[in-house]
């Protein structure tokens, strides 16, 4: 049965490149159904049969079908009282890779957390935990952070987990999600444009920060204030207040919009602006 379904999906993809008019609309609707009901199988077909040269008609149709569906998911995300940051990052991943399996991001983070767990077992305090996580991500796992992002793929969280290379925003988010799996209070802060991961100790002492652009270097609150002073800015507690899940998703979308605006990619920009409006309402 799976092979028969694969052949049917492949035949649908072949037809998408040839049909026009009402028939093309029907084919697009069928693809939309598969995206919703069989995303994993569709992903496997694309990887197996079209890995080296995915048909342009499929790419365009698949993207737009997924992006329409994504708008509904983002609207649902925005309506929640306290939406999950992890859910938001999965949505960002699906904009860049519409055929991605929805369980992929949680599964990858769970795998990293399992490998990290024994290393944290003997950490006496939060500072040691933050430093150990940095060594694990950058040395043991080989993650790398780009000083600047020129492609929206660099901001795709799911791709970051697979390629182990991406933006500082992706790296800070990874710190946060892994820490949460150990019951730690972690988040992402925007220190006047400098993205950091933050860990709030359980004893109420001052927060600890990790700098993704400096191999996870441990920073204290005084370091953050000194950075703001050097930029001749007035200190504001908002600089070290963790971003909400909605604000984090807006930050990812905003970075994508910035890149695509430079490329004048109006097709993708239209969808991203629509998502931003949903999150603001």
Tab-separated table of C-alpha atoms in Angstrom:
chain	number	residue	atom	x	y	z
A	1	UNK	CA	0.000	0.000	0.000
A	2	UNK	CA	2.725	2.588	0.840
A	3	UNK	CA	4.380	1.993	-2.557
A	4	UNK	CA	1.031	2.392	-4.330
A	5	UNK	CA	0.456	5.658	-2.485
A	6	UNK	CA	3.963	6.812	-3.413
A	7	UNK	CA	3.224	6.126	-7.090
A	8	UNK	CA	-0.036	8.069	-6.871
A	9	UNK	CA	1.700	11.031	-5.305
A	10	UNK	CA	4.435	10.912	-7.933
A	11	UNK	CA	1.838	10.800	-10.728
A	12	UNK	CA	0.100	13.822	-9.194
A	13	UNK	CA	3.386	15.704	-9.133
A	14	UNK	CA	4.034	14.839	-12.783
A	15	UNK	CA	0.581	16.111	-13.793
A	16	UNK	CA	1.050	19.393	-11.927
A	17	UNK	CA	3.772	20.355	-14.372
A	18	UNK	CA	1.600	19.756	-17.424
A	19	UNK	CA	-2.006	20.629	-16.623
A	20	UNK	CA	-3.546	24.113	-16.674
A	21	UNK	CA	-6.973	25.616	-16.075
A	22	UNK	CA	-9.676	23.819	-14.032
A	23	UNK	CA	-7.725	20.560	-14.008
A	24	UNK	CA	-4.737	22.311	-12.435
A	25	UNK	CA	-7.018	23.673	-9.695
A	26	UNK	CA	-8.237	20.147	-8.902
A	27	UNK	CA	-4.677	18.846	-8.784
A	28	UNK	CA	-3.682	21.647	-6.437
A	29	UNK	CA	-6.602	20.793	-4.131
A	30	UNK	CA	-5.532	17.155	-4.069
A	31	UNK	CA	-1.983	18.182	-3.220
A	32	UNK	CA	-3.360	20.340	-0.408
A	33	UNK	CA	-5.143	17.294	0.995
A	34	UNK	CA	-1.919	15.266	0.921
A	35	UNK	CA	0.012	18.071	2.614
A	36	UNK	CA	-2.479	17.965	5.498
A	37	UNK	CA	-3.003	14.211	5.751
A	38	UNK	CA	0.277	12.655	4.558
A	39	UNK	CA	3.087	15.224	4.966
A	40	UNK	CA	5.674	12.583	5.861
A	41	UNK	CA	4.888	10.420	2.848
A	42	UNK	CA	4.983	13.417	0.515
A	43	UNK	CA	8.371	14.356	1.957
A	44	UNK	CA	9.701	10.836	1.313
A	45	UNK	CA	8.478	10.853	-2.299
A	46	UNK	CA	10.177	14.177	-2.954
A	47	UNK	CA	13.420	12.976	-1.350
A	48	UNK	CA	13.438	9.638	-3.183
A	49	UNK	CA	12.133	10.545	-6.633
A	50	UNK	CA	12.853	14.253	-7.089
A	51	UNK	CA	15.817	14.820	-4.777
A	52	UNK	CA	18.195	15.984	-7.515
A	53	UNK	CA	15.704	18.061	-9.513
A	54	UNK	CA	12.381	18.942	-7.912
A	55	UNK	CA	9.967	20.155	-10.635
A	56	UNK	CA	9.435	23.917	-10.509
A	57	UNK	CA	5.652	23.538	-10.752
A	58	UNK	CA	5.705	21.265	-7.709
A	59	UNK	CA	7.869	23.658	-5.701
A	60	UNK	CA	5.603	26.643	-6.427
A	61	UNK	CA	2.356	24.781	-5.841
A	62	UNK	CA	3.578	22.979	-2.746
A	63	UNK	CA	4.870	26.196	-1.214
A	64	UNK	CA	1.664	28.125	-1.772
A	65	UNK	CA	-0.588	25.289	-0.606
A	66	UNK	CA	1.472	24.996	2.571
A	67	UNK	CA	1.702	28.747	3.110
A	68	UNK	CA	-2.084	29.060	2.924
A	69	UNK	CA	-2.444	26.293	5.493
A	70	UNK	CA	0.300	27.910	7.568
A	71	UNK	CA	-1.719	31.105	7.835
A	72	UNK	CA	-4.462	29.166	9.618
A	73	UNK	CA	-1.942	27.585	12.000
A	74	UNK	CA	-0.356	30.958	12.796
A	75	UNK	CA	-3.788	32.489	13.429
A	76	UNK	CA	-4.518	29.618	15.844
A	77	UNK	CA	-1.085	30.110	17.474
A	78	UNK	CA	-1.761	33.832	17.940
A	79	UNK	CA	-5.136	33.174	19.587
A	80	UNK	CA	-3.646	31.058	22.373
A	81	UNK	CA	-3.106	32.607	25.809
A	82	UNK	CA	0.435	31.248	26.145
A	83	UNK	CA	1.484	29.551	22.911
A	84	UNK	CA	4.511	27.260	22.858
A	85	UNK	CA	7.706	28.758	21.455
A	86	UNK	CA	8.558	25.334	20.065
A	87	UNK	CA	5.296	25.293	18.131
A	88	UNK	CA	6.161	28.696	16.671
A	89	UNK	CA	9.608	27.506	15.582
A	90	UNK	CA	8.027	24.488	13.875
A	91	UNK	CA	5.799	26.885	11.940
A	92	UNK	CA	8.829	28.936	10.832
A	93	UNK	CA	10.481	25.737	9.638
A	94	UNK	CA	7.464	24.841	7.513
A	95	UNK	CA	7.608	28.177	5.681
A	96	UNK	CA	11.109	27.389	4.426
A	97	UNK	CA	10.484	23.662	3.907
A	98	UNK	CA	6.750	23.018	3.307
A	99	UNK	CA	7.152	19.227	3.166
A	100	UNK	CA	8.908	18.890	6.510
A	101	UNK	CA	7.501	16.336	8.933
A	102	UNK	CA	5.805	18.138	11.832
A	103	UNK	CA	7.460	15.849	14.388
A	104	UNK	CA	10.962	16.507	13.079
A	105	UNK	CA	11.885	19.520	15.220
A	106	UNK	CA	10.728	18.030	18.572
A	107	UNK	CA	12.419	14.731	17.721
A	108	UNK	CA	15.748	16.408	16.948
A	109	UNK	CA	15.675	18.452	20.144
A	110	UNK	CA	14.765	15.376	22.180
A	111	UNK	CA	17.794	13.591	20.702
A	112	UNK	CA	20.126	16.429	21.651
A	113	UNK	CA	18.648	16.567	25.146
A	114	UNK	CA	19.248	12.839	25.638
A	115	UNK	CA	22.905	13.250	24.678
A	116	UNK	CA	23.232	16.320	26.895
A	117	UNK	CA	21.567	14.849	29.992
A	118	UNK	CA	24.558	12.890	31.412
A	119	UNK	CA	26.801	15.942	31.009
A	120	UNK	CA	24.512	18.050	33.185
A	121	UNK	CA	24.101	15.452	35.917
A	122	UNK	CA	27.100	16.673	37.920
A	123	UNK	CA	26.813	20.413	37.298
A	124	UNK	CA	26.724	22.119	40.733
A	125	UNK	CA	24.993	25.309	39.571
A	126	UNK	CA	23.327	27.209	36.742
A	127	UNK	CA	26.570	28.808	35.547
A	128	UNK	CA	28.112	25.366	35.107
A	129	UNK	CA	24.985	24.192	33.277
A	130	UNK	CA	25.133	27.129	30.852
A	131	UNK	CA	28.854	26.617	30.181
A	132	UNK	CA	28.429	22.857	29.756
A	133	UNK	CA	25.639	23.410	27.253
A	134	UNK	CA	27.886	25.746	25.301
A	135	UNK	CA	30.687	23.200	25.119
A	136	UNK	CA	28.200	20.514	24.107
A	137	UNK	CA	26.635	22.521	21.278
A	138	UNK	CA	29.743	24.133	19.832
A	139	UNK	CA	32.475	21.551	20.506
A	140	UNK	CA	30.848	18.143	20.828
A	141	UNK	CA	28.029	18.692	18.336
A	142	UNK	CA	29.799	21.127	16.005
A	143	UNK	CA	27.094	23.785	15.777
A	144	UNK	CA	28.152	27.024	14.085
A	145	UNK	CA	26.541	30.463	14.085
A	146	UNK	CA	26.662	32.747	11.067
A	147	UNK	CA	27.618	36.384	11.778
A	148	UNK	CA	24.953	37.485	9.280
A	149	UNK	CA	22.102	35.763	7.434
A	150	UNK	CA	21.746	36.250	3.687
A	151	UNK	CA	19.268	33.460	2.981
A	152	UNK	CA	16.014	32.721	4.813
A	153	UNK	CA	17.221	29.110	5.065
A	154	UNK	CA	19.704	30.402	7.661
A	155	UNK	CA	16.692	31.333	9.817
A	156	UNK	CA	14.865	28.026	9.436
A	157	UNK	CA	15.053	26.375	12.840
A	158	UNK	CA	14.484	22.864	11.495
A	159	UNK	CA	17.222	23.253	8.898
A	160	UNK	CA	19.525	24.632	11.606
A	161	UNK	CA	19.066	21.462	13.635
A	162	UNK	CA	19.954	19.293	10.624
A	163	UNK	CA	22.809	21.345	9.159
A	164	UNK	CA	24.103	22.589	12.538
A	165	UNK	CA	24.642	26.025	11.059
A	166	UNK	CA	22.408	29.086	11.134
A	167	UNK	CA	21.554	32.361	12.812
A	168	UNK	CA	22.222	33.464	16.386
A	169	UNK	CA	18.452	33.501	16.854
A	170	UNK	CA	18.311	29.779	16.023
A	171	UNK	CA	21.165	29.019	18.423
A	172	UNK	CA	19.636	30.972	21.305
A	173	UNK	CA	16.333	29.210	20.703
A	174	UNK	CA	18.082	25.844	20.868
A	175	UNK	CA	19.549	26.758	24.274
A	176	UNK	CA	16.071	27.680	25.464
A	177	UNK	CA	14.284	24.549	24.236
A	178	UNK	CA	16.947	22.147	25.494
A	179	UNK	CA	17.032	23.875	28.893
A	180	UNK	CA	13.248	23.641	29.173
A	181	UNK	CA	13.500	19.865	28.798
A	182	UNK	CA	15.439	19.832	32.076
A	183	UNK	CA	12.915	21.995	33.913
A	184	UNK	CA	15.072	25.127	33.661
A	185	UNK	CA	13.697	28.645	33.205
A	186	UNK	CA	15.336	29.770	29.958
A	187	UNK	CA	14.555	32.191	27.164
A	188	UNK	CA	15.851	34.419	24.391
A	189	UNK	CA	16.607	38.126	24.870
A	190	UNK	CA	17.256	40.942	22.435
A	191	UNK	CA	20.045	43.064	23.908
A	192	UNK	CA	19.628	46.042	21.565
A	193	UNK	CA	19.984	43.825	18.508
A	194	UNK	CA	22.386	41.326	20.089
A	195	UNK	CA	20.604	38.008	20.552
A	196	UNK	CA	21.447	36.064	23.721
A	197	UNK	CA	20.111	32.988	25.484
A	198	UNK	CA	19.164	33.646	29.102
A	199	UNK	CA	18.878	31.335	32.102
A	200	UNK	CA	17.068	32.504	35.247
A	201	UNK	CA	18.384	30.635	38.336
A	202	UNK	CA	15.806	28.992	40.585
A	203	UNK	CA	17.191	30.745	43.665
A	204	UNK	CA	16.192	34.148	42.285
A	205	UNK	CA	19.753	35.355	41.709
A	206	UNK	CA	20.649	37.429	38.664
A	207	UNK	CA	20.196	35.858	35.229
A	208	UNK	CA	22.994	34.277	33.211
A	209	UNK	CA	23.461	34.794	29.490
A	210	UNK	CA	25.083	32.831	26.669
A	211	UNK	CA	26.335	34.623	23.553
A	212	UNK	CA	25.721	32.496	20.416
A	213	UNK	CA	28.118	34.633	18.363
A	214	UNK	CA	30.960	33.941	20.805
A	215	UNK	CA	30.786	30.141	21.152
A	216	UNK	CA	28.255	30.409	23.983
A	217	UNK	CA	30.445	32.638	26.158
A	218	UNK	CA	28.931	33.114	29.613
A	219	UNK	CA	27.861	36.698	30.339
A	220	UNK	CA	26.625	38.307	33.532
A	221	UNK	CA	24.157	41.143	33.924
A	222	UNK	CA	27.066	43.565	34.372
A	223	UNK	CA	28.450	42.498	30.975
A	224	UNK	CA	25.107	43.270	29.354
A	225	UNK	CA	24.926	46.696	30.985
A	226	UNK	CA	28.480	47.461	29.924
A	227	UNK	CA	27.587	46.537	26.328
A	228	UNK	CA	24.656	48.978	26.408
A	229	UNK	CA	26.877	51.707	27.882
A	230	UNK	CA	29.436	51.226	25.108
A	231	UNK	CA	26.674	51.771	22.563
A	232	UNK	CA	25.687	55.004	24.321
A	233	UNK	CA	22.193	53.685	25.023
A	234	UNK	CA	20.098	54.131	28.140
A	235	UNK	CA	19.615	50.921	30.107
A	236	UNK	CA	16.179	49.355	29.992
A	237	UNK	CA	15.089	46.135	31.703
A	238	UNK	CA	13.397	45.147	28.436
A	239	UNK	CA	16.908	44.451	27.077
A	240	UNK	CA	17.181	41.383	29.332
A	241	UNK	CA	13.518	40.392	29.504
A	242	UNK	CA	12.893	37.112	27.645
A	243	UNK	CA	10.896	37.440	24.450
A	244	UNK	CA	7.408	35.992	24.541
A	245	UNK	CA	6.696	33.140	22.137
A	246	UNK	CA	4.756	35.553	19.893
A	247	UNK	CA	7.593	38.099	19.964
A	248	UNK	CA	10.099	35.341	19.181
A	249	UNK	CA	8.086	34.222	16.157
A	250	UNK	CA	7.755	37.847	15.008
A	251	UNK	CA	11.526	38.181	15.291
A	252	UNK	CA	12.070	35.146	13.036
A	253	UNK	CA	9.533	36.419	10.508
A	254	UNK	CA	10.997	39.932	10.642
A	255	UNK	CA	14.471	38.620	9.817
A	256	UNK	CA	13.055	36.704	6.854
A	257	UNK	CA	11.212	39.795	5.648
A	258	UNK	CA	14.423	41.830	5.861
A	259	UNK	CA	16.270	39.319	3.660
A	260	UNK	CA	13.474	38.882	1.108
A	261	UNK	CA	12.927	42.639	0.869
A	262	UNK	CA	16.504	42.990	-0.331
A	263	UNK	CA	15.857	40.229	-2.881
A	264	UNK	CA	12.541	41.850	-3.923
A	265	UNK	CA	10.810	38.502	-3.560
A	266	UNK	CA	7.240	39.810	-3.439
A	267	UNK	CA	5.614	36.366	-3.667
A	268	UNK	CA	7.077	35.186	-0.377
A	269	UNK	CA	6.987	38.630	1.235
A	270	UNK	CA	3.202	38.779	0.805
A	271	UNK	CA	2.749	35.662	2.934
A	272	UNK	CA	5.231	36.720	5.618
A	273	UNK	CA	3.576	40.127	5.994
A	274	UNK	CA	0.239	38.387	6.319
A	275	UNK	CA	1.624	36.231	9.128
A	276	UNK	CA	3.026	39.279	10.896
A	277	UNK	CA	-0.412	40.933	10.769
A	278	UNK	CA	-1.966	37.808	12.297
A	279	UNK	CA	0.507	37.918	15.190
A	280	UNK	CA	-0.104	41.620	15.821
A	281	UNK	CA	-3.895	41.353	15.957
